[in-house]
Short mmCIF file of C-alpha atoms and ligand atoms in Angstrom, two decimals:
data_model
loop_
_atom_site.label_atom_id
_atom_site.label_comp_id
_atom_site.label_asym_id
_atom_site.label_seq_id
_atom_site.Cartn_x
_atom_site.Cartn_y
_atom_site.Cartn_z
CA UNK A 1 -17.21 -0.23 35.56
CA UNK A 2 -14.67 0.68 32.89
CA UNK A 3 -15.06 -1.25 29.67
CA UNK A 4 -12.10 -3.47 28.85
CA UNK A 5 -10.08 -2.16 25.93
CA UNK A 6 -10.76 -4.04 22.72
CA UNK A 7 -7.82 -6.13 21.56
CA UNK A 8 -6.86 -6.59 17.94
CA UNK A 9 -4.38 -9.09 16.48
CA UNK A 10 -3.03 -7.88 13.12
CA UNK A 11 -1.36 -10.40 10.81
CA UNK A 12 1.25 -8.79 8.61
CA UNK A 13 3.26 -11.93 8.00
CA UNK A 14 5.45 -11.17 5.02
CA UNK A 15 6.49 -7.62 5.80
CA UNK A 16 6.79 -5.35 8.81
CA UNK A 17 4.99 -2.01 8.98
CA UNK A 18 8.34 -0.53 9.94
CA UNK A 19 10.12 -1.63 6.73
CA UNK A 20 11.11 1.35 4.58
CA UNK A 21 8.33 1.91 2.05
CA UNK A 22 9.40 2.36 -1.55
CA UNK A 23 11.88 -0.54 -1.45
CA UNK A 24 11.69 -4.08 -2.88
CA UNK A 25 8.79 -5.51 -0.94
CA UNK A 26 7.61 -2.61 1.16
CA UNK A 27 5.11 -0.07 -0.04
CA UNK A 28 1.52 0.99 0.44
CA UNK A 29 0.55 -1.99 2.58
CA UNK A 30 3.29 -1.30 5.15
CA UNK A 31 2.25 2.34 5.38
CA UNK A 32 -1.39 1.33 5.65
CA UNK A 33 -0.87 -1.22 8.45
CA UNK A 34 1.24 1.22 10.47
CA UNK A 35 -1.18 4.14 10.04
CA UNK A 36 -4.34 2.13 10.70
CA UNK A 37 -2.82 0.53 13.81
CA UNK A 38 -1.80 3.94 15.17
CA UNK A 39 -5.28 5.33 14.62
CA UNK A 40 -7.00 2.35 16.21
CA UNK A 41 -4.69 2.62 19.22
CA UNK A 42 -5.55 6.32 19.47
CA UNK A 43 -9.23 5.50 19.84
CA UNK A 44 -8.56 2.96 22.57
CA UNK A 45 -7.82 -0.39 20.90
CA UNK A 46 -4.81 -2.45 21.94
CA UNK A 47 -3.11 -3.54 18.76
CA UNK A 48 -0.50 -6.30 18.35
CA UNK A 49 0.94 -6.62 14.85
CA UNK A 50 2.46 -10.04 14.19
CA UNK A 51 5.13 -10.18 11.51
CA UNK A 52 7.72 -12.78 10.51
CA UNK A 53 11.23 -12.28 11.87
CA UNK A 54 13.31 -11.43 8.78
CA UNK A 55 16.56 -10.52 10.54
CA UNK A 56 18.30 -12.22 13.44
CA UNK A 57 18.55 -9.08 15.55
CA UNK A 58 14.87 -8.05 15.31
CA UNK A 59 13.61 -7.55 18.89
CA UNK A 60 10.81 -9.84 20.06
CA UNK A 61 8.54 -6.85 20.62
CA UNK A 62 8.88 -3.32 19.27
CA UNK A 63 6.71 -0.30 20.01
CA UNK A 64 4.96 1.32 17.05
CA UNK A 65 2.94 3.88 19.01
CA UNK A 66 1.30 4.02 22.44
CA UNK A 67 -1.08 1.04 22.44
CA UNK A 68 0.34 -0.53 19.26
CA UNK A 69 3.32 -2.86 19.07
CA UNK A 70 5.02 -5.14 16.61
CA UNK A 71 5.73 -8.75 17.56
CA UNK A 72 8.35 -10.69 15.59
CA UNK A 73 7.55 -14.36 15.12
CA UNK A 74 10.06 -17.06 14.16
CA UNK A 75 8.99 -18.86 10.98
CA UNK A 76 11.54 -20.00 8.45
CA UNK A 77 15.05 -18.56 8.21
CA UNK A 78 15.46 -15.06 9.74
CA UNK A 79 16.25 -13.41 6.41
CA UNK A 80 14.17 -11.55 3.84
CA UNK A 81 12.16 -13.99 1.69
CA UNK A 82 9.65 -13.43 -1.14
CA UNK A 83 5.99 -13.98 -0.12
CA UNK A 84 5.75 -17.12 -2.26
CA UNK A 85 8.49 -18.72 -0.14
CA UNK A 86 7.00 -17.42 3.09
CA UNK A 87 3.80 -19.28 2.21
CA UNK A 88 5.64 -22.52 2.97
CA UNK A 89 6.19 -21.33 6.57
CA UNK A 90 2.60 -20.31 7.30
CA UNK A 91 1.85 -23.15 9.73
CA UNK A 92 5.02 -22.39 11.68
CA UNK A 93 4.03 -18.72 11.78
CA UNK A 94 0.51 -19.56 12.95
CA UNK A 95 1.87 -21.83 15.70
CA UNK A 96 4.34 -19.12 16.73
CA UNK A 97 1.58 -16.52 17.05
CA UNK A 98 -0.57 -18.91 19.02
CA UNK A 99 2.22 -19.64 21.45
CA UNK A 100 2.95 -15.95 22.06
CA UNK A 101 -0.74 -15.03 22.28
CA UNK A 102 -1.38 -17.77 24.86
CA UNK A 103 0.56 -15.62 27.37
CA UNK A 104 -1.66 -12.57 26.71
CA UNK A 105 -5.27 -11.51 27.09
CA UNK A 106 -7.49 -12.96 24.37
CA UNK A 107 -8.10 -10.96 21.22
CA UNK A 108 -11.53 -9.70 20.15
CA UNK A 109 -10.78 -9.73 16.45
CA UNK A 110 -8.12 -10.57 13.86
CA UNK A 111 -7.33 -8.36 10.86
CA UNK A 112 -5.00 -9.87 8.24
CA UNK A 113 -3.21 -8.13 5.41
CA UNK A 114 -2.34 -10.01 2.19
CA UNK A 115 -3.22 -13.61 1.41
CA UNK A 116 -0.27 -15.22 3.22
CA UNK A 117 -1.29 -13.52 6.47
CA UNK A 118 -4.93 -14.39 5.74
CA UNK A 119 -4.07 -18.11 5.87
CA UNK A 120 -2.89 -17.69 9.46
CA UNK A 121 -5.79 -15.36 10.22
CA UNK A 122 -8.50 -17.86 9.25
CA UNK A 123 -6.85 -20.63 11.21
CA UNK A 124 -6.41 -18.51 14.35
CA UNK A 125 -9.97 -17.22 14.12
CA UNK A 126 -11.17 -20.85 14.20
CA UNK A 127 -8.99 -21.66 17.20
CA UNK A 128 -9.72 -18.44 19.10
CA UNK A 129 -13.39 -18.28 18.09
CA UNK A 130 -13.21 -14.63 17.09
CA UNK A 131 -14.06 -12.85 13.84
CA UNK A 132 -11.54 -12.48 11.04
CA UNK A 133 -11.29 -9.55 8.61
CA UNK A 134 -8.97 -9.66 5.63
CA UNK A 135 -7.61 -7.12 3.19
CA UNK A 136 -5.67 -8.45 0.24
CA UNK A 137 -4.02 -5.21 -0.96
CA UNK A 138 -3.21 -7.02 -4.21
CA UNK A 139 -4.92 -10.04 -5.73
CA UNK A 140 -3.17 -12.69 -7.80
CA UNK A 141 -5.99 -12.90 -10.34
CA UNK A 142 -5.84 -9.12 -10.96
CA UNK A 143 -2.07 -9.27 -11.43
CA UNK A 144 -2.59 -11.99 -14.01
CA UNK A 145 -4.95 -9.75 -15.97
CA UNK A 146 -1.98 -7.40 -16.24
CA UNK A 147 0.33 -10.14 -17.51
CA UNK A 148 2.12 -10.76 -14.26
CA UNK A 149 1.82 -14.52 -13.77
CA UNK A 150 1.39 -15.76 -10.21
CA UNK A 151 1.88 -19.30 -8.87
CA UNK A 152 -1.39 -21.31 -8.83
CA UNK A 153 -1.10 -21.83 -5.08
CA UNK A 154 -1.48 -18.08 -4.55
CA UNK A 155 -4.90 -18.04 -6.21
CA UNK A 156 -5.86 -21.23 -4.31
CA UNK A 157 -4.72 -19.64 -1.04
CA UNK A 158 -6.66 -16.45 -1.77
CA UNK A 159 -9.78 -18.48 -2.55
CA UNK A 160 -9.55 -20.24 0.77
CA UNK A 161 -9.09 -16.98 2.66
CA UNK A 162 -12.06 -15.46 0.81
CA UNK A 163 -14.26 -18.44 1.66
CA UNK A 164 -13.30 -18.61 5.34
CA UNK A 165 -13.22 -14.94 6.42
CA UNK A 166 -16.03 -13.10 8.13
CA UNK A 167 -15.46 -9.86 6.24
CA UNK A 168 -13.29 -8.78 3.34
CA UNK A 169 -12.33 -5.16 2.86
CA UNK A 170 -11.57 -3.99 -0.66
CA UNK A 171 -10.10 -0.56 -1.40
CA UNK A 172 -12.33 0.10 -4.42
CA UNK A 173 -15.58 -1.11 -5.95
CA UNK A 174 -13.43 -2.59 -8.73
CA UNK A 175 -11.69 -4.84 -6.19
CA UNK A 176 -15.04 -5.75 -4.66
CA UNK A 177 -16.43 -6.76 -8.05
CA UNK A 178 -13.33 -8.85 -8.66
CA UNK A 179 -13.62 -10.60 -5.30
CA UNK A 180 -17.23 -11.50 -6.02
CA UNK A 181 -16.84 -12.33 -9.71
CA UNK A 182 -13.49 -14.11 -9.78
CA UNK A 183 -13.17 -15.46 -6.25
CA UNK A 184 -16.80 -16.26 -5.51
CA UNK A 185 -16.93 -14.03 -2.41
CA UNK A 186 -20.32 -13.65 -0.73
CA UNK A 187 -21.31 -10.08 -1.69
CA UNK A 188 -22.74 -9.36 1.76
CA UNK A 189 -19.34 -9.86 3.35
CA UNK A 190 -17.31 -7.60 1.04
CA UNK A 191 -17.03 -3.97 2.14
CA UNK A 192 -15.39 -1.12 0.25
CA UNK A 193 -13.28 1.16 2.41
CA UNK A 194 -10.68 3.29 0.62
CA UNK A 195 -7.18 3.62 2.02
CA UNK A 196 -6.41 6.51 4.34
CA UNK A 197 -3.70 9.13 4.28
CA UNK A 198 -2.21 11.35 6.93
CA UNK A 199 -3.55 14.83 6.16
CA UNK A 200 -1.49 16.37 8.93
CA UNK A 201 1.55 15.31 6.95
CA UNK A 202 0.27 15.75 3.40
CA UNK A 203 -1.12 19.24 2.79
CA UNK A 204 -0.01 22.25 0.73
CA UNK A 205 2.60 24.59 2.24
CA UNK A 206 5.36 26.95 1.10
CA UNK A 207 6.95 25.55 -2.05
CA UNK A 208 10.09 27.67 -1.69
CA UNK A 209 10.78 26.37 1.82
CA UNK A 210 10.27 22.80 0.59
CA UNK A 211 12.79 23.37 -2.20
CA UNK A 212 15.30 24.85 0.21
CA UNK A 213 14.94 21.92 2.58
CA UNK A 214 15.33 19.44 -0.28
CA UNK A 215 18.52 21.14 -1.48
CA UNK A 216 20.00 20.47 1.96
CA UNK A 217 18.52 17.03 2.67
CA UNK A 218 18.54 15.44 -0.81
CA UNK A 219 21.40 17.06 -2.77
CA UNK A 220 21.24 14.19 -5.30
CA UNK A 221 17.97 15.71 -6.52
CA UNK A 222 19.86 18.67 -7.96
CA UNK A 223 18.12 21.96 -8.74
CA UNK A 224 14.38 21.93 -8.10
CA UNK A 225 13.51 25.38 -9.40
CA UNK A 226 12.62 24.24 -12.95
CA UNK A 227 9.57 22.09 -13.80
CA UNK A 228 9.83 18.80 -11.93
CA UNK A 229 7.99 15.58 -12.74
CA UNK A 230 7.91 13.34 -9.68
CA UNK A 231 7.79 9.55 -9.63
CA UNK A 232 7.59 7.92 -6.18
CA UNK A 233 7.51 4.17 -5.71
CA UNK A 234 9.16 0.81 -5.77
CA UNK A 235 11.46 0.37 -8.76
CA UNK A 236 9.59 -2.52 -10.26
CA UNK A 237 8.61 -2.75 -13.89
CA UNK A 238 4.87 -2.60 -13.26
CA UNK A 239 5.29 0.88 -11.77
CA UNK A 240 6.43 2.17 -15.18
CA UNK A 241 9.28 4.59 -14.35
CA UNK A 242 10.72 3.71 -17.78
CA UNK A 243 7.61 5.06 -19.45
CA UNK A 244 8.31 8.46 -17.90
CA UNK A 245 11.96 8.40 -18.99
CA UNK A 246 10.70 7.84 -22.54
CA UNK A 247 8.04 10.54 -22.14
CA UNK A 248 10.51 13.22 -20.99
CA UNK A 249 12.05 14.06 -24.41
CA UNK A 250 8.54 14.17 -25.91
CA UNK A 251 7.56 17.12 -23.69
CA UNK A 252 8.96 19.53 -26.25
CA UNK A 253 7.66 22.76 -24.75
CA UNK A 254 9.65 22.12 -21.55
CA UNK A 255 13.28 21.37 -22.43
CA UNK A 256 14.38 22.17 -18.87
CA UNK A 257 11.91 19.84 -17.14
CA UNK A 258 13.51 17.14 -15.01
CA UNK A 259 12.25 13.76 -13.86
CA UNK A 260 12.80 12.81 -10.22
CA UNK A 261 12.68 9.06 -9.62
CA UNK A 262 12.34 8.46 -5.89
CA UNK A 263 12.36 4.87 -4.63
CA UNK A 264 14.37 1.67 -4.37
CA UNK A 265 17.64 1.08 -2.54
CA UNK A 266 20.97 -0.65 -3.12
CA UNK A 267 19.14 -3.86 -4.08
CA UNK A 268 17.73 -2.05 -7.11
CA UNK A 269 21.02 -1.03 -8.71
CA UNK A 270 20.38 -3.16 -11.80
CA UNK A 271 17.00 -1.55 -12.46
CA UNK A 272 18.41 1.91 -11.81
CA UNK A 273 21.26 1.23 -14.27
CA UNK A 274 18.69 0.12 -16.87
CA UNK A 275 16.73 3.36 -16.38
CA UNK A 276 19.93 5.42 -16.52
CA UNK A 277 20.94 3.77 -19.81
CA UNK A 278 17.46 4.33 -21.20
CA UNK A 279 17.66 8.03 -20.24
CA UNK A 280 21.00 8.38 -22.06
CA UNK A 281 19.54 6.58 -25.08
CA UNK A 282 16.58 9.01 -25.08
CA UNK A 283 18.93 12.00 -24.85
CA UNK A 284 17.78 13.01 -21.35
CA UNK A 285 20.58 11.50 -19.24
CA UNK A 286 21.23 14.81 -17.47
CA UNK A 287 17.57 15.46 -16.72
CA UNK A 288 16.70 12.25 -14.88
CA UNK A 289 17.61 12.26 -11.18
CA UNK A 290 17.57 9.25 -8.88
CA UNK A 291 16.95 9.30 -5.14
CA UNK A 292 16.85 6.21 -2.92
CA UNK A 293 13.58 5.60 -1.06
CA UNK A 294 13.13 8.40 1.45
CA UNK A 295 11.72 8.47 4.97
CA UNK A 296 8.07 9.49 5.08
CA UNK A 297 8.83 12.84 6.69
CA UNK A 298 10.73 13.86 3.53
CA UNK A 299 7.87 13.12 1.17
CA UNK A 300 5.72 16.22 1.76
CA UNK A 301 8.57 18.45 0.56
CA UNK A 302 9.01 16.33 -2.57
CA UNK A 303 5.31 16.40 -3.41
CA UNK A 304 5.10 20.18 -2.86
CA UNK A 305 8.27 20.99 -4.79
CA UNK A 306 7.20 18.92 -7.82
CA UNK A 307 5.15 20.49 -10.59
CA UNK A 308 3.29 17.28 -11.30
CA UNK A 309 3.26 13.75 -9.86
CA UNK A 310 3.15 10.94 -12.42
CA UNK A 311 1.86 7.45 -11.65
CA UNK A 312 2.18 5.38 -14.84
CA UNK A 313 1.54 2.00 -13.15
CA UNK A 314 0.18 -1.00 -14.99
CA UNK A 315 -2.16 -1.46 -12.03
CA UNK A 316 -2.70 -0.01 -8.54
CA UNK A 317 -5.21 -1.54 -6.15
CA UNK A 318 -5.46 1.92 -4.54
CA UNK A 319 -2.38 4.01 -5.32
CA UNK A 320 -1.39 5.98 -2.21
CA UNK A 321 1.27 8.04 -3.97
CA UNK A 322 -1.20 9.82 -6.26
CA UNK A 323 -3.43 10.64 -3.27
CA UNK A 324 -0.54 11.88 -1.11
CA UNK A 325 0.64 14.16 -3.95
CA UNK A 326 -2.84 15.56 -4.57
CA UNK A 327 -3.41 16.15 -0.86
CA UNK A 328 -0.15 18.14 -0.94
CA UNK A 329 -1.59 20.35 -3.70
CA UNK A 330 0.16 18.74 -6.69
CA UNK A 331 -2.00 17.34 -9.51
CA UNK A 332 -1.40 13.73 -10.57
CA UNK A 333 -1.20 12.24 -14.04
CA UNK A 334 -2.00 8.55 -13.70
CA UNK A 335 -2.99 5.46 -15.64
CA UNK A 336 -6.74 4.87 -15.70
CA UNK A 337 -6.61 1.65 -13.66
CA UNK A 338 -7.71 0.31 -10.26
CA UNK A 339 -7.91 2.86 -7.46
CA UNK A 340 -6.30 5.59 -9.59
CA UNK A 341 -9.40 5.68 -11.78
CA UNK A 342 -11.46 6.82 -8.80
CA UNK A 343 -9.04 9.05 -6.87
CA UNK A 344 -7.85 11.02 -9.93
CA UNK A 345 -10.76 12.82 -11.56
CA UNK A 346 -9.79 13.53 -15.15
CA UNK A 347 -9.63 17.25 -15.88
CA UNK A 348 -10.49 18.20 -12.27
CA UNK A 349 -7.59 17.26 -9.97
CA UNK A 350 -5.28 15.71 -12.57
CA UNK A 351 -5.37 13.67 -15.76
CA UNK A 352 -6.03 10.01 -16.39
CA UNK A 353 -4.24 8.28 -19.23
CA UNK A 354 -6.07 5.39 -20.88
CA UNK A 355 -3.31 4.17 -23.13
CA UNK A 356 -0.03 3.40 -21.33
CA UNK A 357 2.22 5.00 -23.93
CA UNK A 358 5.03 7.57 -23.41
CA UNK A 359 3.38 10.02 -25.82
CA UNK A 360 0.08 9.92 -23.91
CA UNK A 361 1.84 10.67 -20.64
CA UNK A 362 3.97 13.39 -22.28
CA UNK A 363 0.86 15.14 -23.63
CA UNK A 364 -0.99 15.06 -20.31
CA UNK A 365 2.05 16.19 -18.30
CA UNK A 366 2.77 18.96 -20.81
CA UNK A 367 -0.76 20.32 -20.45
CA UNK A 368 -0.04 20.90 -16.78
CA UNK A 369 3.53 22.10 -17.12
CA UNK A 370 2.68 24.77 -19.68
CA UNK A 371 -0.39 26.18 -17.93
CA UNK A 372 0.12 27.55 -14.44
CA UNK A 373 -3.49 28.67 -14.03
CA UNK A 374 -4.76 25.16 -14.80
CA UNK A 375 -2.16 23.69 -12.48
CA UNK A 376 -3.16 25.90 -9.58
CA UNK A 377 -6.85 25.21 -10.15
CA UNK A 378 -6.28 21.46 -10.27
CA UNK A 379 -3.94 21.57 -7.27
CA UNK A 380 -6.61 23.30 -5.19
CA UNK A 381 -9.29 20.83 -6.34
CA UNK A 382 -6.93 17.94 -5.55
CA UNK A 383 -6.39 19.07 -1.96
CA UNK A 384 -10.12 19.51 -1.41
CA UNK A 385 -10.98 16.17 -3.03
CA UNK A 386 -8.49 14.21 -0.92
CA UNK A 387 -10.07 15.29 2.38
CA UNK A 388 -12.35 12.23 2.24
CA UNK A 389 -9.31 9.98 2.62
CA UNK A 390 -8.42 11.34 6.05
CA UNK A 391 -7.54 8.61 8.53
CA UNK A 392 -10.27 9.88 10.80
CA UNK A 393 -12.87 8.89 8.17
CA UNK A 394 -11.19 5.71 7.07
CA UNK A 395 -10.48 4.33 10.56
CA UNK A 396 -14.13 5.06 11.45
CA UNK A 397 -15.32 2.96 8.50
CA UNK A 398 -13.01 0.11 9.44
CA UNK A 399 -14.27 0.27 13.02
CA UNK A 400 -17.84 0.08 11.72
CA UNK A 401 -16.95 -3.24 10.07
CA UNK A 402 -15.35 -4.50 13.32
CA UNK A 403 -18.31 -3.40 15.42
CA UNK A 404 -20.76 -5.07 13.08
CA UNK A 405 -18.84 -8.33 13.41
CA UNK A 406 -18.58 -8.02 17.17
CA UNK A 407 -22.22 -7.18 17.65
CA UNK A 408 -24.49 -10.15 18.25
CA UNK A 409 -25.90 -9.94 14.74
CA UNK A 410 -22.63 -10.40 12.91
CA UNK A 411 -22.77 -9.26 9.30
CA UNK A 412 -26.41 -9.76 8.42
CA UNK A 413 -27.12 -12.67 6.14
CA UNK A 414 -23.46 -13.50 5.70
CA UNK A 415 -22.56 -17.07 4.81
CA UNK A 416 -19.02 -17.93 5.63
CA UNK A 417 -17.64 -21.39 5.14
CA UNK A 418 -16.26 -23.07 8.23
CA UNK A 419 -12.50 -22.86 7.92
CA UNK A 420 -11.26 -26.14 6.60
CA UNK A 421 -8.67 -27.54 8.98
CA UNK A 422 -6.58 -29.11 6.15
CA UNK A 423 -3.03 -28.06 6.49
CA UNK A 424 -1.93 -25.06 4.50
CA UNK A 425 0.98 -27.07 3.14
CA UNK A 426 -1.40 -29.60 1.57
CA UNK A 427 -3.31 -26.73 -0.04
CA UNK A 428 -0.13 -25.31 -1.49
CA UNK A 429 1.09 -28.67 -2.76
CA UNK A 430 -2.27 -29.57 -4.34
CA UNK A 431 -2.47 -26.27 -6.15
CA UNK A 432 1.04 -26.22 -7.56
N1 LIG B 1 6.97 5.61 -0.10
C1 LIG B 1 7.80 6.12 0.88
N2 LIG B 1 9.07 6.47 0.53
C2 LIG B 1 9.53 6.33 -0.75
C3 LIG B 1 8.68 5.81 -1.74
C4 LIG B 1 7.39 5.46 -1.37
O1 LIG B 1 7.41 6.25 2.05
O2 LIG B 1 10.68 6.69 -1.01
C5 LIG B 1 5.56 5.28 0.25
C6 LIG B 1 4.58 6.21 -0.41
O3 LIG B 1 4.52 7.43 0.27
C7 LIG B 1 3.28 5.41 -0.34
C8 LIG B 1 3.78 3.97 -0.42
O4 LIG B 1 5.20 3.99 -0.21
O5 LIG B 1 2.64 5.64 0.90
C9 LIG B 1 3.50 3.37 -1.79
O6 LIG B 1 2.16 3.06 -1.86
P1 LIG B 1 1.37 2.90 -3.22
O7 LIG B 1 -0.02 2.53 -2.87
O8 LIG B 1 1.53 4.10 -4.08
O9 LIG B 1 2.12 1.72 -3.98
P2 LIG B 1 2.43 0.19 -3.54
O10 LIG B 1 3.80 0.19 -2.97
O11 LIG B 1 1.41 -0.22 -2.55
O12 LIG B 1 2.37 -0.58 -4.81
#
């Protein structure tokens, strides 16, 4: 008899995997959820990704890939909302998912992404009697370490999700230590699985062809034949694009180097204007180019055409951009924080910068720009080092966690608190 296909319910409440990454609230997590779901569907799982309806005309169900689909759930007004506001609609979202799921085959497992989704995930796992896995992607308490205050109900919500989930996946051992130390997670339930990247998309290839294609597809980038420093990401302060604008005039040996800032959209005009003014103030107004967030298929050309990729973030729980660039053969210069501290190996496939200062970034970038031999050596090492992040490996490790939970043993020795049936709203009110 043929074995029934395993069914997975993915909670991605606050953002859809189809939202354009590199804009206000869409980034690595969206890419991750889409890629993981595709890979799980390829190996035979049926995957339904539940996300909040954030526009009136979103279809009820949308195909992501064969075997994987996105289901829009009504919860709160059908407009874009920040996650902190979406938290107030969690019960409505949970009820909406339950109602839709009642018309389908039962799920074997729930995988939630981010704490808001985790609140629905733990509740549904109690009602459906199936295991729940959570990934936070970012944690409020880590953001606070980096001076980005978060509302108290976020930390309270995260604590509840930690206590009531069967397994927690962290992207790095740093995140794991944080979950255990700051959130009291049971160590036996926290697994480290790095994020995956699509190596069929991100690999080295002809630089000249990439430059030619970019000239046609992204004319706003201007000439790409001189040294190019690439920044890719959401235009939020913690990503540090301003630090690179300030670093550019300090790279004295390369007066023709340009900085390509790729990310954001029309909602980020104010931040882009601030960066533009800063560039003029630093005397590099003509050398800083801005490109709105691009579709994923355009990224490989950007990574290959760039001389170096710079990731000056205050914090990255994993940092997909640095890995995508390195897989494409371009060394990364990144802050020594979070996931970047393990994916970038200082002096081997790029440089890590300990002190987040423009001069420090300028010095590290200059070392690469002025030395082609070093750059080639590091580029080759980068491509080889990134092979471990192939989706084939990463999806396998995630499946190992699922299988362990689905096997009769469960995760050996794990103690998970029974999910407290108090309403989420009362949790949020008590904590604020
Ligand atoms: N990204 C994209 N187009 C853009 C800018 C970014 O597709 O114009 C993607 C990028 O390739 C990466 C993700 O957005 O996969 C950003 O992930 P990362 O982990 O670097 O940062 P996060 O957004 O999670 O903070």
